[in-house]
mmCIF file with all atom_site columns, C-alpha atoms in Angstrom:
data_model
loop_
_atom_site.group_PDB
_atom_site.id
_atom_site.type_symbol
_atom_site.label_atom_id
_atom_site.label_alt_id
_atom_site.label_comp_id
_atom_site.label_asym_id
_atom_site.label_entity_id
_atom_site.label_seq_id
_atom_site.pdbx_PDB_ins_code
_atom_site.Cartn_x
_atom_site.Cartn_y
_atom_site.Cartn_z
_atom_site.occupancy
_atom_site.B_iso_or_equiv
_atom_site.pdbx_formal_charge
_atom_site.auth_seq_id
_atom_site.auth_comp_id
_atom_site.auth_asym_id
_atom_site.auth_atom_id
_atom_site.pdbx_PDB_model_num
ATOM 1  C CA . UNK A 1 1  ? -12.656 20.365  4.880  1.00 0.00 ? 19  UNK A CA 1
ATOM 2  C CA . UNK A 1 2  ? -13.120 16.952  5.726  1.00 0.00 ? 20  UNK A CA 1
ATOM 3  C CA . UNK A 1 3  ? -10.151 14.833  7.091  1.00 0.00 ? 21  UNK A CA 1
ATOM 4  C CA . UNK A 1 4  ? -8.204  11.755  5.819  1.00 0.00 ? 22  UNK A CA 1
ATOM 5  C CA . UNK A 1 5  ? -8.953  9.467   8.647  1.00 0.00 ? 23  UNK A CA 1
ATOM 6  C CA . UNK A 1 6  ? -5.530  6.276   8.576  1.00 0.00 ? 24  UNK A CA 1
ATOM 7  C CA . UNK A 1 7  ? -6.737  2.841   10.275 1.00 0.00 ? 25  UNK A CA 1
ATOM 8  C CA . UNK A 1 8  ? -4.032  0.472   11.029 1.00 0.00 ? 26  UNK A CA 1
ATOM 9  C CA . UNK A 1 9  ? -5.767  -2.744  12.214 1.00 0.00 ? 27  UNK A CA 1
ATOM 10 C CA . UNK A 1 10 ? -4.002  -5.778  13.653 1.00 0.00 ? 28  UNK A CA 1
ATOM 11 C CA . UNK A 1 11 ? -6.222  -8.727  12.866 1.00 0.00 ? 29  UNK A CA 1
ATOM 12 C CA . UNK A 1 12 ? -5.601  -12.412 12.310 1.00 0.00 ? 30  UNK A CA 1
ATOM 13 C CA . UNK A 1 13 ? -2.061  -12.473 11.821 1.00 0.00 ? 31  UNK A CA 1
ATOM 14 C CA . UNK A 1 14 ? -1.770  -9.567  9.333  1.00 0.00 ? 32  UNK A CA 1
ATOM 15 C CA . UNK A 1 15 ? -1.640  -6.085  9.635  1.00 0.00 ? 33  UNK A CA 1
ATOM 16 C CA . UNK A 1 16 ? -3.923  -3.828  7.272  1.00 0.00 ? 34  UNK A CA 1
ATOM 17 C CA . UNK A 1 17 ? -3.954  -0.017  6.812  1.00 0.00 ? 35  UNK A CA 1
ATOM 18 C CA . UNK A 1 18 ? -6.346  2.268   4.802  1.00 0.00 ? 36  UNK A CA 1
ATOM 19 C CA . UNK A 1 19 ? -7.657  5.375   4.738  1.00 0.00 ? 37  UNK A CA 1
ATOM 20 C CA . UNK A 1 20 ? -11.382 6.765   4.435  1.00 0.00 ? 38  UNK A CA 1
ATOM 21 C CA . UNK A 1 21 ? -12.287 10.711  3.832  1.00 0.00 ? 39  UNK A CA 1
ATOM 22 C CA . UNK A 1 22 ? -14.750 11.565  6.603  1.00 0.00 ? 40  UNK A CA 1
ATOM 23 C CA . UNK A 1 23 ? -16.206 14.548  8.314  1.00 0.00 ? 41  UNK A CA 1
ATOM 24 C CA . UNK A 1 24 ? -15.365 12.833  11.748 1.00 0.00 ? 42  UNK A CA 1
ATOM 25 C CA . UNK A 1 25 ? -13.906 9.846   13.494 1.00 0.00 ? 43  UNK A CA 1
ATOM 26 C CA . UNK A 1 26 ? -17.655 8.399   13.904 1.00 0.00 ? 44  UNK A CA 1
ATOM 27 C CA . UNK A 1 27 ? -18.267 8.854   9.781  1.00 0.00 ? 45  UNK A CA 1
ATOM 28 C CA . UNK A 1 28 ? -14.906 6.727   8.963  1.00 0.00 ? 46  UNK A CA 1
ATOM 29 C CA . UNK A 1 29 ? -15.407 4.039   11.214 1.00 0.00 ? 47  UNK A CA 1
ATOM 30 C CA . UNK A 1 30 ? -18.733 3.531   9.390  1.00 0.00 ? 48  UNK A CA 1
ATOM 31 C CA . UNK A 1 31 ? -17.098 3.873   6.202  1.00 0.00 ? 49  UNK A CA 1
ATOM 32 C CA . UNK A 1 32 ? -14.601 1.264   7.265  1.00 0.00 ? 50  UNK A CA 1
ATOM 33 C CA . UNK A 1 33 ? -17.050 -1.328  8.638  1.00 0.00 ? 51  UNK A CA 1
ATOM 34 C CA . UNK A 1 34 ? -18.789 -0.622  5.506  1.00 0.00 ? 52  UNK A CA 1
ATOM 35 C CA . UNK A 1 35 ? -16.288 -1.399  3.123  1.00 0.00 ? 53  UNK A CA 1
ATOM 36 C CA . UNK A 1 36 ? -14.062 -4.121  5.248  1.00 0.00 ? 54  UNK A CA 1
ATOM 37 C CA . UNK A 1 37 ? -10.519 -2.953  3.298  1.00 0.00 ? 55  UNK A CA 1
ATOM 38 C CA . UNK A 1 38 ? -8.483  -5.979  4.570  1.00 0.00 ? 56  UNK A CA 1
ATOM 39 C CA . UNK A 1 39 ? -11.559 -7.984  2.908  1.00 0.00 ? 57  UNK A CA 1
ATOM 40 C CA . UNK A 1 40 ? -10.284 -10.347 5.488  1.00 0.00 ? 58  UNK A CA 1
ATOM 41 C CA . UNK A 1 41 ? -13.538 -9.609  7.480  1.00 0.00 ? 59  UNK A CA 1
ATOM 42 C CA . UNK A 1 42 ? -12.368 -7.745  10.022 1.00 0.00 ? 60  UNK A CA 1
ATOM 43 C CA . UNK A 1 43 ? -15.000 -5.770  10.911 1.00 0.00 ? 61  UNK A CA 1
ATOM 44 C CA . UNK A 1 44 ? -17.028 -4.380  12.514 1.00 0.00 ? 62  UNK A CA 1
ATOM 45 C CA . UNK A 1 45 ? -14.898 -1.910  14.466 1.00 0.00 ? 63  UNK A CA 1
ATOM 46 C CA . UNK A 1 46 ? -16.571 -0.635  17.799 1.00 0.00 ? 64  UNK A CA 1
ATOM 47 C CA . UNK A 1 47 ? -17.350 3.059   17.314 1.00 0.00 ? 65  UNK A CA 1
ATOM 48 C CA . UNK A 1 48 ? -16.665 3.985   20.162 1.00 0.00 ? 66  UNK A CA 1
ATOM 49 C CA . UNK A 1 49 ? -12.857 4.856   19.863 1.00 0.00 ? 67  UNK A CA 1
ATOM 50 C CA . UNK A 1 50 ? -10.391 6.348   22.307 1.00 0.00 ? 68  UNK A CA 1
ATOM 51 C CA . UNK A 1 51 ? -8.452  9.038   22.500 1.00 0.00 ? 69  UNK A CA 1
ATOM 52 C CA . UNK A 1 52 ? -5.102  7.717   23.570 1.00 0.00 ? 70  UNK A CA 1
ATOM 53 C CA . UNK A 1 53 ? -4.036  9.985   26.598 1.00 0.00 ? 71  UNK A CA 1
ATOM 54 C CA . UNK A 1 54 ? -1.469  12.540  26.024 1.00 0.00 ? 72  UNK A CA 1
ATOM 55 C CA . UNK A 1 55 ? -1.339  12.188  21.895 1.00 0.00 ? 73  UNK A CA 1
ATOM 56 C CA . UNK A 1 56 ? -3.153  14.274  19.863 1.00 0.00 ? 74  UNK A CA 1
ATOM 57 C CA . UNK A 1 57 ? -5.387  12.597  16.949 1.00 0.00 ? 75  UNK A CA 1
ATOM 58 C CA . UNK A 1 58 ? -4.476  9.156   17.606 1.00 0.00 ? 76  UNK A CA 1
ATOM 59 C CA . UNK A 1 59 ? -7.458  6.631   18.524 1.00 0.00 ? 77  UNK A CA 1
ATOM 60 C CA . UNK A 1 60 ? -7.756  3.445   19.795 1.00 0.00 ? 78  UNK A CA 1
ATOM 61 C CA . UNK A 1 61 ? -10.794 0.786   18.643 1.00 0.00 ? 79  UNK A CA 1
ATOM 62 C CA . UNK A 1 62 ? -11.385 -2.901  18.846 1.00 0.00 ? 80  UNK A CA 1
ATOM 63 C CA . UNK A 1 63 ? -14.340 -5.037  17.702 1.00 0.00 ? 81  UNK A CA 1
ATOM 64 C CA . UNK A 1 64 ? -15.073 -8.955  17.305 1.00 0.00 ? 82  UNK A CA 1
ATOM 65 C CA . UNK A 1 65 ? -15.910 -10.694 14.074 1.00 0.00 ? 83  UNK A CA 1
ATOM 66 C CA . UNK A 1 66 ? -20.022 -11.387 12.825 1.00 0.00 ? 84  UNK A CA 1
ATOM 67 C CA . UNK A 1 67 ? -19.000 -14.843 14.052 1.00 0.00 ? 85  UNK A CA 1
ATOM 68 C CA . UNK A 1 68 ? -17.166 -13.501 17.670 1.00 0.00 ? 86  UNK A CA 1
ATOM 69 C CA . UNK A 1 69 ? -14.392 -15.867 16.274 1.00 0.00 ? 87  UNK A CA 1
ATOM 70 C CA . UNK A 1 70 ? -11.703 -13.306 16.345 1.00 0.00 ? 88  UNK A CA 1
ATOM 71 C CA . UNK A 1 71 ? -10.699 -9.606  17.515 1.00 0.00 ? 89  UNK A CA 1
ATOM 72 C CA . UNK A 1 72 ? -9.829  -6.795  15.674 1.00 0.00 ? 90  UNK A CA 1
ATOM 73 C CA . UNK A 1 73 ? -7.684  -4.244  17.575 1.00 0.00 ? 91  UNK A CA 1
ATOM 74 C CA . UNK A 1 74 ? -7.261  -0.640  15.224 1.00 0.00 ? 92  UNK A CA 1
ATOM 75 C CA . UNK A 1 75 ? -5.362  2.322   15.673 1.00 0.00 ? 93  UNK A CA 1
ATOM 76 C CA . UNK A 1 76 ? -6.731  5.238   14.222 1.00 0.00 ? 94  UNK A CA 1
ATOM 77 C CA . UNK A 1 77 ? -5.162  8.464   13.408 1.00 0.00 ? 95  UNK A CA 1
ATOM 78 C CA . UNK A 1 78 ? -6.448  11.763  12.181 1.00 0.00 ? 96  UNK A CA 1
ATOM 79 C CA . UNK A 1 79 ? -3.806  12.440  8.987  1.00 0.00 ? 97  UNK A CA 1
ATOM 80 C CA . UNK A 1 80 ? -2.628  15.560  7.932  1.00 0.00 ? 98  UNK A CA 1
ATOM 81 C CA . UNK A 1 81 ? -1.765  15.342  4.049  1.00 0.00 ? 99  UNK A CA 1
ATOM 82 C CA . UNK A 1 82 ? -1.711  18.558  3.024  1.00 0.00 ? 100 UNK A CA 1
ATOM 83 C CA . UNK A 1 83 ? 1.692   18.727  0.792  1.00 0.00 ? 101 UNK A CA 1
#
């Protein structure tokens, strides 16, 4: 089954969380610079993400606006939502 993939991304003074549906942590990120959810432009997202060391499905991204005007810093996490 593919898994529910939850960005939280810190960007411009706001805070913005969605989620994508992706077969892996490369797949959403593409999803999410695809669709830009804060439609803030905050993307693109590097996809080269992070584990963060000694947590288990939690990521760690950043990436710089089309116009390298701004960062983007994301947390990613791997969501269980099984009821």
């Amino acid at each position: 089954a593919m898994a529910i993939w939850t960005f939280v991304v810190e960007f411009g003074g706001g805070t913005y969380s969605s989620q994508f549906q992706a077969d892996d942590l490369h797949a959403a990120i593409d999803q999410y610079n695809a669709n830009d959810p804060s439609g803030c432009g905050a993307v693109p997202l590097d996809p080269d993400a992070v584990e963060l060391e000694g947590l288990d499905n939690i990521f760690c991204t950043g990436g710089l606006t089309e116009d390298a005007e701004q960062s983007i810093f994301a947390n990613i996490v791997k969501t269980d939502i099984s009821k």
